[in-house]
CSV table of C-alpha atoms in Angstrom, one decimal:
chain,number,residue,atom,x,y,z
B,1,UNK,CA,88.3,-11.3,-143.4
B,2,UNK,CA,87.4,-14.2,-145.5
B,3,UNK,CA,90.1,-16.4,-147.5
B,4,UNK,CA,88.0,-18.7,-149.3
B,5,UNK,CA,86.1,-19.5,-152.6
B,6,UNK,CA,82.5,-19.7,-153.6
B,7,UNK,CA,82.5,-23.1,-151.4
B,8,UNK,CA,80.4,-22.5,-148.4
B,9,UNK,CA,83.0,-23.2,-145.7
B,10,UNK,CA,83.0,-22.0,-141.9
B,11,UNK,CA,86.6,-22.0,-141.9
B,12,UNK,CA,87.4,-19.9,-144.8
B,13,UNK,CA,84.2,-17.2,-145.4
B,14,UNK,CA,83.6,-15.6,-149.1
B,15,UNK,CA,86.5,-13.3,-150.2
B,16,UNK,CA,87.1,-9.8,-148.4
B,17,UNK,CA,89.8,-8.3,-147.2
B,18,UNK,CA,89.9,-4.8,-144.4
B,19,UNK,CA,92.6,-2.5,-145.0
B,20,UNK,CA,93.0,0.5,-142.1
B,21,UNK,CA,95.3,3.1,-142.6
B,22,UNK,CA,95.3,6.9,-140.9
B,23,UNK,CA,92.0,5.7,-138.9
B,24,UNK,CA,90.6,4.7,-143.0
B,25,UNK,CA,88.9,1.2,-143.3
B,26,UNK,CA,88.4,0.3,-146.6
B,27,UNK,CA,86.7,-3.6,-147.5
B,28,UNK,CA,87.9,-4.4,-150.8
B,29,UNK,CA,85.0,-7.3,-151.8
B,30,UNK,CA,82.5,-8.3,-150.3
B,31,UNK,CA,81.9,-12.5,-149.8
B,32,UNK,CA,79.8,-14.3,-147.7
B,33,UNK,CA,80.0,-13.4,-144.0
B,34,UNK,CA,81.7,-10.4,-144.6
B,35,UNK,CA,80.0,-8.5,-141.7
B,36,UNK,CA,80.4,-11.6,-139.1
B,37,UNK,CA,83.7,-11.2,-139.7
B,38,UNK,CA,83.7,-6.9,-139.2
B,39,UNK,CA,82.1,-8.1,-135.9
B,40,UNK,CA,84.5,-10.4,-134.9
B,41,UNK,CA,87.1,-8.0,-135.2
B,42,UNK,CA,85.6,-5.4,-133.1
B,43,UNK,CA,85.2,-3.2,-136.0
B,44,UNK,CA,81.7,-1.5,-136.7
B,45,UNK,CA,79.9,-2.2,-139.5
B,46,UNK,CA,78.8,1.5,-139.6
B,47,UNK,CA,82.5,2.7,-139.9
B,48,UNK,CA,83.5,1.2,-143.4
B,49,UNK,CA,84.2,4.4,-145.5
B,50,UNK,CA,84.1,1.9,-148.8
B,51,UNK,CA,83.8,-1.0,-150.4
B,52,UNK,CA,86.1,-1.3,-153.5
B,53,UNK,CA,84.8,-4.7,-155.7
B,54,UNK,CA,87.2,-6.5,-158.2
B,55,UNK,CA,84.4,-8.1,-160.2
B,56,UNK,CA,81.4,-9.1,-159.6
B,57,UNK,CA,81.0,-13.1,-159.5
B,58,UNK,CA,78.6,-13.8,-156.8
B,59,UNK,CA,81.5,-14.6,-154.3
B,60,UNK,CA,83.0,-11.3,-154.4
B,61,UNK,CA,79.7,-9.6,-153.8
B,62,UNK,CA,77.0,-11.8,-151.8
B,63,UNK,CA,77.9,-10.1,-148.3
B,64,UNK,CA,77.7,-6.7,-149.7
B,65,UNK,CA,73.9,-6.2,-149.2
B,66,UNK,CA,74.5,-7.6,-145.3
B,67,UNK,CA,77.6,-5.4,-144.9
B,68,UNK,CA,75.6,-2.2,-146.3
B,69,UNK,CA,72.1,-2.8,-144.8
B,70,UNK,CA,73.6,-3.9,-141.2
B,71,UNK,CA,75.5,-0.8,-141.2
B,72,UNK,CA,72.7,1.1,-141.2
B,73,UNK,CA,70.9,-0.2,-138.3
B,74,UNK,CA,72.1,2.1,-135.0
B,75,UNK,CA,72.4,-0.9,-132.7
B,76,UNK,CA,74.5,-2.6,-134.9
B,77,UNK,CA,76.3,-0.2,-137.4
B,78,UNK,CA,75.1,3.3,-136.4
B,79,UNK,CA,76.3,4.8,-139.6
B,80,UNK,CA,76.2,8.5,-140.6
B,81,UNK,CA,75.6,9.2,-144.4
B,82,UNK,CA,75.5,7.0,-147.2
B,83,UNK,CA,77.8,3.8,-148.3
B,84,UNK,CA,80.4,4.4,-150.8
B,85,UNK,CA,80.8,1.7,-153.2
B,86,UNK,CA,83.9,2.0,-155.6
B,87,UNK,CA,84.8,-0.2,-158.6
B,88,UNK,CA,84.7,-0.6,-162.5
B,89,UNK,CA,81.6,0.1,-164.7
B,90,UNK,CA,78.8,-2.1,-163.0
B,91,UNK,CA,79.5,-0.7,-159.4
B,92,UNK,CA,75.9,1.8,-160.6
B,93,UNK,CA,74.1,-1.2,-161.6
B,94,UNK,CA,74.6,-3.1,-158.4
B,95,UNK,CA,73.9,0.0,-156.2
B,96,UNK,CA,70.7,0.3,-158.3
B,97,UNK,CA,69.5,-3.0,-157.5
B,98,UNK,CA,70.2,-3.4,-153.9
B,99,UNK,CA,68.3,-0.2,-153.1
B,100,UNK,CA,65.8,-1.7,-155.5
B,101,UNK,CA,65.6,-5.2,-153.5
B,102,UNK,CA,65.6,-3.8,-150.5
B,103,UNK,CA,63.6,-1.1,-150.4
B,104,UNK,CA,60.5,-2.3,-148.4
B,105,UNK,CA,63.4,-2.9,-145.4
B,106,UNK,CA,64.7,0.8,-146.2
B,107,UNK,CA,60.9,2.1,-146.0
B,108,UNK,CA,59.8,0.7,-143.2
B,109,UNK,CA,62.2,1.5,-140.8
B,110,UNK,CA,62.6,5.0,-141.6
B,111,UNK,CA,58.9,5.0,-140.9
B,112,UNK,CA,58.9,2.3,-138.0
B,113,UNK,CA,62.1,3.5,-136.4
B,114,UNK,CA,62.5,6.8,-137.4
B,115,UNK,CA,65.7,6.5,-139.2
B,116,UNK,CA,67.2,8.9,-141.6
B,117,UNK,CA,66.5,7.6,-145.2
B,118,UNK,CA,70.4,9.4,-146.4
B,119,UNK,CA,72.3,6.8,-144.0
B,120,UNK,CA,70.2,3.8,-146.4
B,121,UNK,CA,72.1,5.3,-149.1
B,122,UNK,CA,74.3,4.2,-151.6
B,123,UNK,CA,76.3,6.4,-153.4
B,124,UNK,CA,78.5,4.2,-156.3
B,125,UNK,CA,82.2,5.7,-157.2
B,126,UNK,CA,82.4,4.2,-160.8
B,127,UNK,CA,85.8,4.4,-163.0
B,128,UNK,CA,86.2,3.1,-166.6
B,129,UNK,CA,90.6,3.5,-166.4
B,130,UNK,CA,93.1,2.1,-164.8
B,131,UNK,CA,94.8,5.0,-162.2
B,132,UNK,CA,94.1,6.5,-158.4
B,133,UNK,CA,90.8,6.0,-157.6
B,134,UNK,CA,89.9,7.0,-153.9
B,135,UNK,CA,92.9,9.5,-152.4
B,136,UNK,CA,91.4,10.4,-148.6
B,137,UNK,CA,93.6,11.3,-145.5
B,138,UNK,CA,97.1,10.3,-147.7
B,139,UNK,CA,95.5,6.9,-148.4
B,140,UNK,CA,95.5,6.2,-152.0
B,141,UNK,CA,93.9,3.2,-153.9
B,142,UNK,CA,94.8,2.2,-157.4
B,143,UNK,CA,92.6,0.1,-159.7
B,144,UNK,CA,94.3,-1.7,-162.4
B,145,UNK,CA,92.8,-4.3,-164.6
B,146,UNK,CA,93.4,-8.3,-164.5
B,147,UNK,CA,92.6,-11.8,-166.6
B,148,UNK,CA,90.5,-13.2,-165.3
B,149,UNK,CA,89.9,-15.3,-168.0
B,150,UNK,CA,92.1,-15.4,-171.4
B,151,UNK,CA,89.3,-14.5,-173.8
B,152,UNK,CA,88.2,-11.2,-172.1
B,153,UNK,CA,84.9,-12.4,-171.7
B,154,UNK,CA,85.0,-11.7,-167.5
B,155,UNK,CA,84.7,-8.2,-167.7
B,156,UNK,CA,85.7,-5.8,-165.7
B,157,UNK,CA,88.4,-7.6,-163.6
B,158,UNK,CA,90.7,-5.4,-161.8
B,159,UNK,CA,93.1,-5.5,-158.5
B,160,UNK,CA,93.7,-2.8,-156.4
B,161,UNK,CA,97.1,-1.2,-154.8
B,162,UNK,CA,96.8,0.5,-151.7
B,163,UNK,CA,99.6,3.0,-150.6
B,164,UNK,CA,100.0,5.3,-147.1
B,165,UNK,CA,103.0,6.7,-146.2
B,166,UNK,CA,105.9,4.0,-147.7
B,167,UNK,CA,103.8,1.4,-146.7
B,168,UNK,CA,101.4,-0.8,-149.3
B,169,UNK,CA,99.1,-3.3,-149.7
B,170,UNK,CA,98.4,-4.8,-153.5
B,171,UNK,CA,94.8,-7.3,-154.1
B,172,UNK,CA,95.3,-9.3,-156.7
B,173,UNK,CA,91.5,-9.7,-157.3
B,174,UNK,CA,91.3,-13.1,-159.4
B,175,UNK,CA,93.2,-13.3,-162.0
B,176,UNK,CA,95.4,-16.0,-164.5
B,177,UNK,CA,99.1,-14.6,-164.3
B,178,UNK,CA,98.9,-10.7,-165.5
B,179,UNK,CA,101.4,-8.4,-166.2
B,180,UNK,CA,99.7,-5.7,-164.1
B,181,UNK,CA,100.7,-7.6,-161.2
B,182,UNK,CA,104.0,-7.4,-162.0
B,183,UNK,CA,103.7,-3.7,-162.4
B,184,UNK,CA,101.7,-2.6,-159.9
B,185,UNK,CA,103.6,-4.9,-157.4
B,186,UNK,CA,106.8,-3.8,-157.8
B,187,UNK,CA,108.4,-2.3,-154.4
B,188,UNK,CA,105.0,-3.3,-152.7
B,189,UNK,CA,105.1,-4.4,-148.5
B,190,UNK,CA,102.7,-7.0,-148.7
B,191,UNK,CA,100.9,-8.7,-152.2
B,192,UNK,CA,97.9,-10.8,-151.7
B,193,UNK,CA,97.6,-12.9,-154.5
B,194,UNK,CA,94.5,-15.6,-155.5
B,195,UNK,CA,95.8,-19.4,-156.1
B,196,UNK,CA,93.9,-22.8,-156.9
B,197,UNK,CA,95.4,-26.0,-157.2
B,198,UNK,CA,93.6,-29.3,-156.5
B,199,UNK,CA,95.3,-32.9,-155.4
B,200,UNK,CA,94.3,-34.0,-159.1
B,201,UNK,CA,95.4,-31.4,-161.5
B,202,UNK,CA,94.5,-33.7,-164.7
B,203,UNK,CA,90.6,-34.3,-164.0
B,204,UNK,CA,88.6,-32.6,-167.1
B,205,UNK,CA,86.0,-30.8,-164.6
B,206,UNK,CA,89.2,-29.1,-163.3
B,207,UNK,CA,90.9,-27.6,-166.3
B,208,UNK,CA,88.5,-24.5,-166.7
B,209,UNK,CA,89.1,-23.6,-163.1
B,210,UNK,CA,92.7,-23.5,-163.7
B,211,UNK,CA,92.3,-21.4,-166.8
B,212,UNK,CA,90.5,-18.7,-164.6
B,213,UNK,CA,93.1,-18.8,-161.9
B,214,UNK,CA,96.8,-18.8,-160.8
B,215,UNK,CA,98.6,-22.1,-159.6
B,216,UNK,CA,100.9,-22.0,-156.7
B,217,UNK,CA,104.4,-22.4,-159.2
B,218,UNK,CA,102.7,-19.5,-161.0
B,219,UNK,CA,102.2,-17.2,-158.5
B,220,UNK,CA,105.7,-18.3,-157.0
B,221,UNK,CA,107.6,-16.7,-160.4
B,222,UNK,CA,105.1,-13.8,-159.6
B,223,UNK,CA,106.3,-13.7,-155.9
B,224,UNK,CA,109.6,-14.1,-157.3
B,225,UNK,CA,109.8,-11.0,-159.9
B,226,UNK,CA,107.9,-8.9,-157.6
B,227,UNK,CA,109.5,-9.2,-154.5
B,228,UNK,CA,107.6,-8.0,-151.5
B,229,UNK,CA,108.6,-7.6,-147.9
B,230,UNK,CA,105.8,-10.6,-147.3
B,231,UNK,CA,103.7,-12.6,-150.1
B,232,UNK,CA,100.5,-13.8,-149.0
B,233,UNK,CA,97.8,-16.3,-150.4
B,234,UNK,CA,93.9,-15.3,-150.5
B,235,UNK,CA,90.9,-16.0,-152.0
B,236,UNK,CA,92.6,-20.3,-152.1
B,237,UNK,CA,90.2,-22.7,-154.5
B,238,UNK,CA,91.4,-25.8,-153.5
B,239,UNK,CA,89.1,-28.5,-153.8
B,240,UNK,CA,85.1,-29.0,-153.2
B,241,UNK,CA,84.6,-31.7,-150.7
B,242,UNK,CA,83.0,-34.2,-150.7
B,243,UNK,CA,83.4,-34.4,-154.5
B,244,UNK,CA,86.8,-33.0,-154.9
B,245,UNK,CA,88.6,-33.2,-151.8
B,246,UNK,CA,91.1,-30.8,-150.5
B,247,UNK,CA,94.6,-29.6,-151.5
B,248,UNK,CA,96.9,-30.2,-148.1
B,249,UNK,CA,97.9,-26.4,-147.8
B,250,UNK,CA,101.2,-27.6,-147.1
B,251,UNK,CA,101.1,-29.0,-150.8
B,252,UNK,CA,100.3,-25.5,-152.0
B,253,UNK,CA,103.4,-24.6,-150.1
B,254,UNK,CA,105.5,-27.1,-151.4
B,255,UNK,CA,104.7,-26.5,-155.2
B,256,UNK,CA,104.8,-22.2,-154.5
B,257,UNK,CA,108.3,-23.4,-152.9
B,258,UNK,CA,109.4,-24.9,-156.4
B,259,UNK,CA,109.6,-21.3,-158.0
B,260,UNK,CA,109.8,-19.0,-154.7
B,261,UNK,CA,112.2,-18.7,-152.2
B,262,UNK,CA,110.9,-15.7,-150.1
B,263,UNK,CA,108.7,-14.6,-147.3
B,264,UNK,CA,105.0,-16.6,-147.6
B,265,UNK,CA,102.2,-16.6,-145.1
B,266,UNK,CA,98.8,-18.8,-146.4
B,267,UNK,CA,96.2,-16.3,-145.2
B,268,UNK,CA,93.4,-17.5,-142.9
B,269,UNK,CA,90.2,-15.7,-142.2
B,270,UNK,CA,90.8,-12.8,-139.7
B,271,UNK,CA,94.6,-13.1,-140.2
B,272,UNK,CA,96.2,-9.9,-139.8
B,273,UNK,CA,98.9,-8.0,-141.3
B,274,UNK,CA,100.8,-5.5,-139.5
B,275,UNK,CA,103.1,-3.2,-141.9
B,276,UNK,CA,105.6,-0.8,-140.9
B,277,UNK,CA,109.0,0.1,-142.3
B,278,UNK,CA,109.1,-2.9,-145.0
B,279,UNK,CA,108.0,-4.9,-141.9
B,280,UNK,CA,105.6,-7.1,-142.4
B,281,UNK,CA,104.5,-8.9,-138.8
B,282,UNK,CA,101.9,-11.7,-139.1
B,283,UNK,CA,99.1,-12.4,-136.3
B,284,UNK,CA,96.7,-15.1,-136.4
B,285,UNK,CA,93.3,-14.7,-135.4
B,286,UNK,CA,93.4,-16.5,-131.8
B,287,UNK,CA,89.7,-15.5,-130.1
């Protein structure tokens, strides 16, 4: 649903990504205009069974309070019973402080509008290890831990696989180069991996950004050891304009190309992913 980075772009919208499997919809992060993009898609905001954060860096998590609170609302979400949020230890804290923030909103309209205070709800799904986290209607989610940065000092940072049937889905979540990927993404259908690259790799400002992330030649040898059916880009930090311009995507391209040979789609926001078989069919967003 949203491709981009904390920059405040209309083409690319704050990180997030729907998975639907066996009539499931799972949002895994929640970035700006997270909910615009739900309702682009036709999808209602009241049918989201959870949201499953990787960490929680204000562009990861500064849609959730829109996705949760609009989902609520009967016109507009219509949802029945409370909104499950899944993660690593913090997931508590953040549930806490939304209903904290918003509770005036949640007050009044159960007063004004008669709504039932349980479907304000948030009920937080927190795990401290690695392994199966959410297994519903043979869909199963996996939370394994990332680097986000190489001193530890982003914690928690995790990805997430998602598995139905012999089809799966993994989210890197951002990371530097990790050997979870590598483990988790082994036999995976499609692997949506972070990347950030800029048009001058050498400027000081630059170099912690780097640190943080993965660079296209990186994630190639990634794409390369792993080998899924389809390797896709997300979450792409690629310049700031007007002070740092833009990457050319076909740049990013070009230097993943150095290391990787295989199947590579750049995502775009509302790009989806069709997966069947170790098929992996690509359709842009075209409304």
């Amino acid at each position: 649903m949203g491709t981009g980075s904390p920059v405040p772009s209309v083409e690319r919208f704050g990180n997030s990504t729907l998975v639907r499997a066996n009539g499931l919809n799972l949002v895994f992060d929640a970035g700006r205009g997270a909910s615009i993009r739900l309702n682009q898609l036709g999808v209602p905001i009241g049918t989201i069974d959870g949201v499953f954060l990787t960490h929680f860096h204000s562009d990861h998590v500064n849609g959730l309070a829109d996705l949760w609170l609009t989902g609520y609302i009967p016109a507009l979400g219509g949802r029945e019973g409370s909104f499950h949020l899944y993660g690593p230890p913090g997931v508590s804290q953040i549930s806490d402080g939304l209903l904290l923030t918003h509770q005036n909103d949640i007050d009044v309209r159960v007063a004004d509008e008669n709504l039932l205070r349980d479907t304000a709800a948030i009920t937080p799904h927190e795990f401290d290890d690695e392994g199966v986290i959410f297994d519903r209607d043979d869909v199963r989610v996996t939370m394994f831990e990332v680097e986000h940065d190489a001193d530890g000092a982003i914690d928690p940072a995790v990805g997430y696989r998602i598995d139905y049937g012999e089809s799966s889905v993994l989210i890197s979540g951002d990371t530097r180069p990790t050997p979870n990927i590598l483990k988790y993404g082994e036999d995976v259908d499609l692997l949506i991996h972070e990347v950030a690259d800029f048009v001058d790799p050498s400027l000081p400002a630059l170099q912690n950004v780097y640190s943080h992330h993965t660079n296209p030649q990186q994630a190639g040898e990634i794409f390369a050891r792993t080998r899924p059916a389809m390797a896709a880009y997300s979450h792409i930090v690629h310049g700031a304009p007007p002070r740092i311009p833009d990457l050319p995507i076909e740049v990013i391209v070009e230097r993943t190309r150095e290391t990787y040979d295989g199947p590579l789609t750049v995502g775009e926001d509302l790009m989806t992913f069709h997966i069947s078989d170790r098929d992996v069919r690509v359709e842009s967003h075209t409304a």
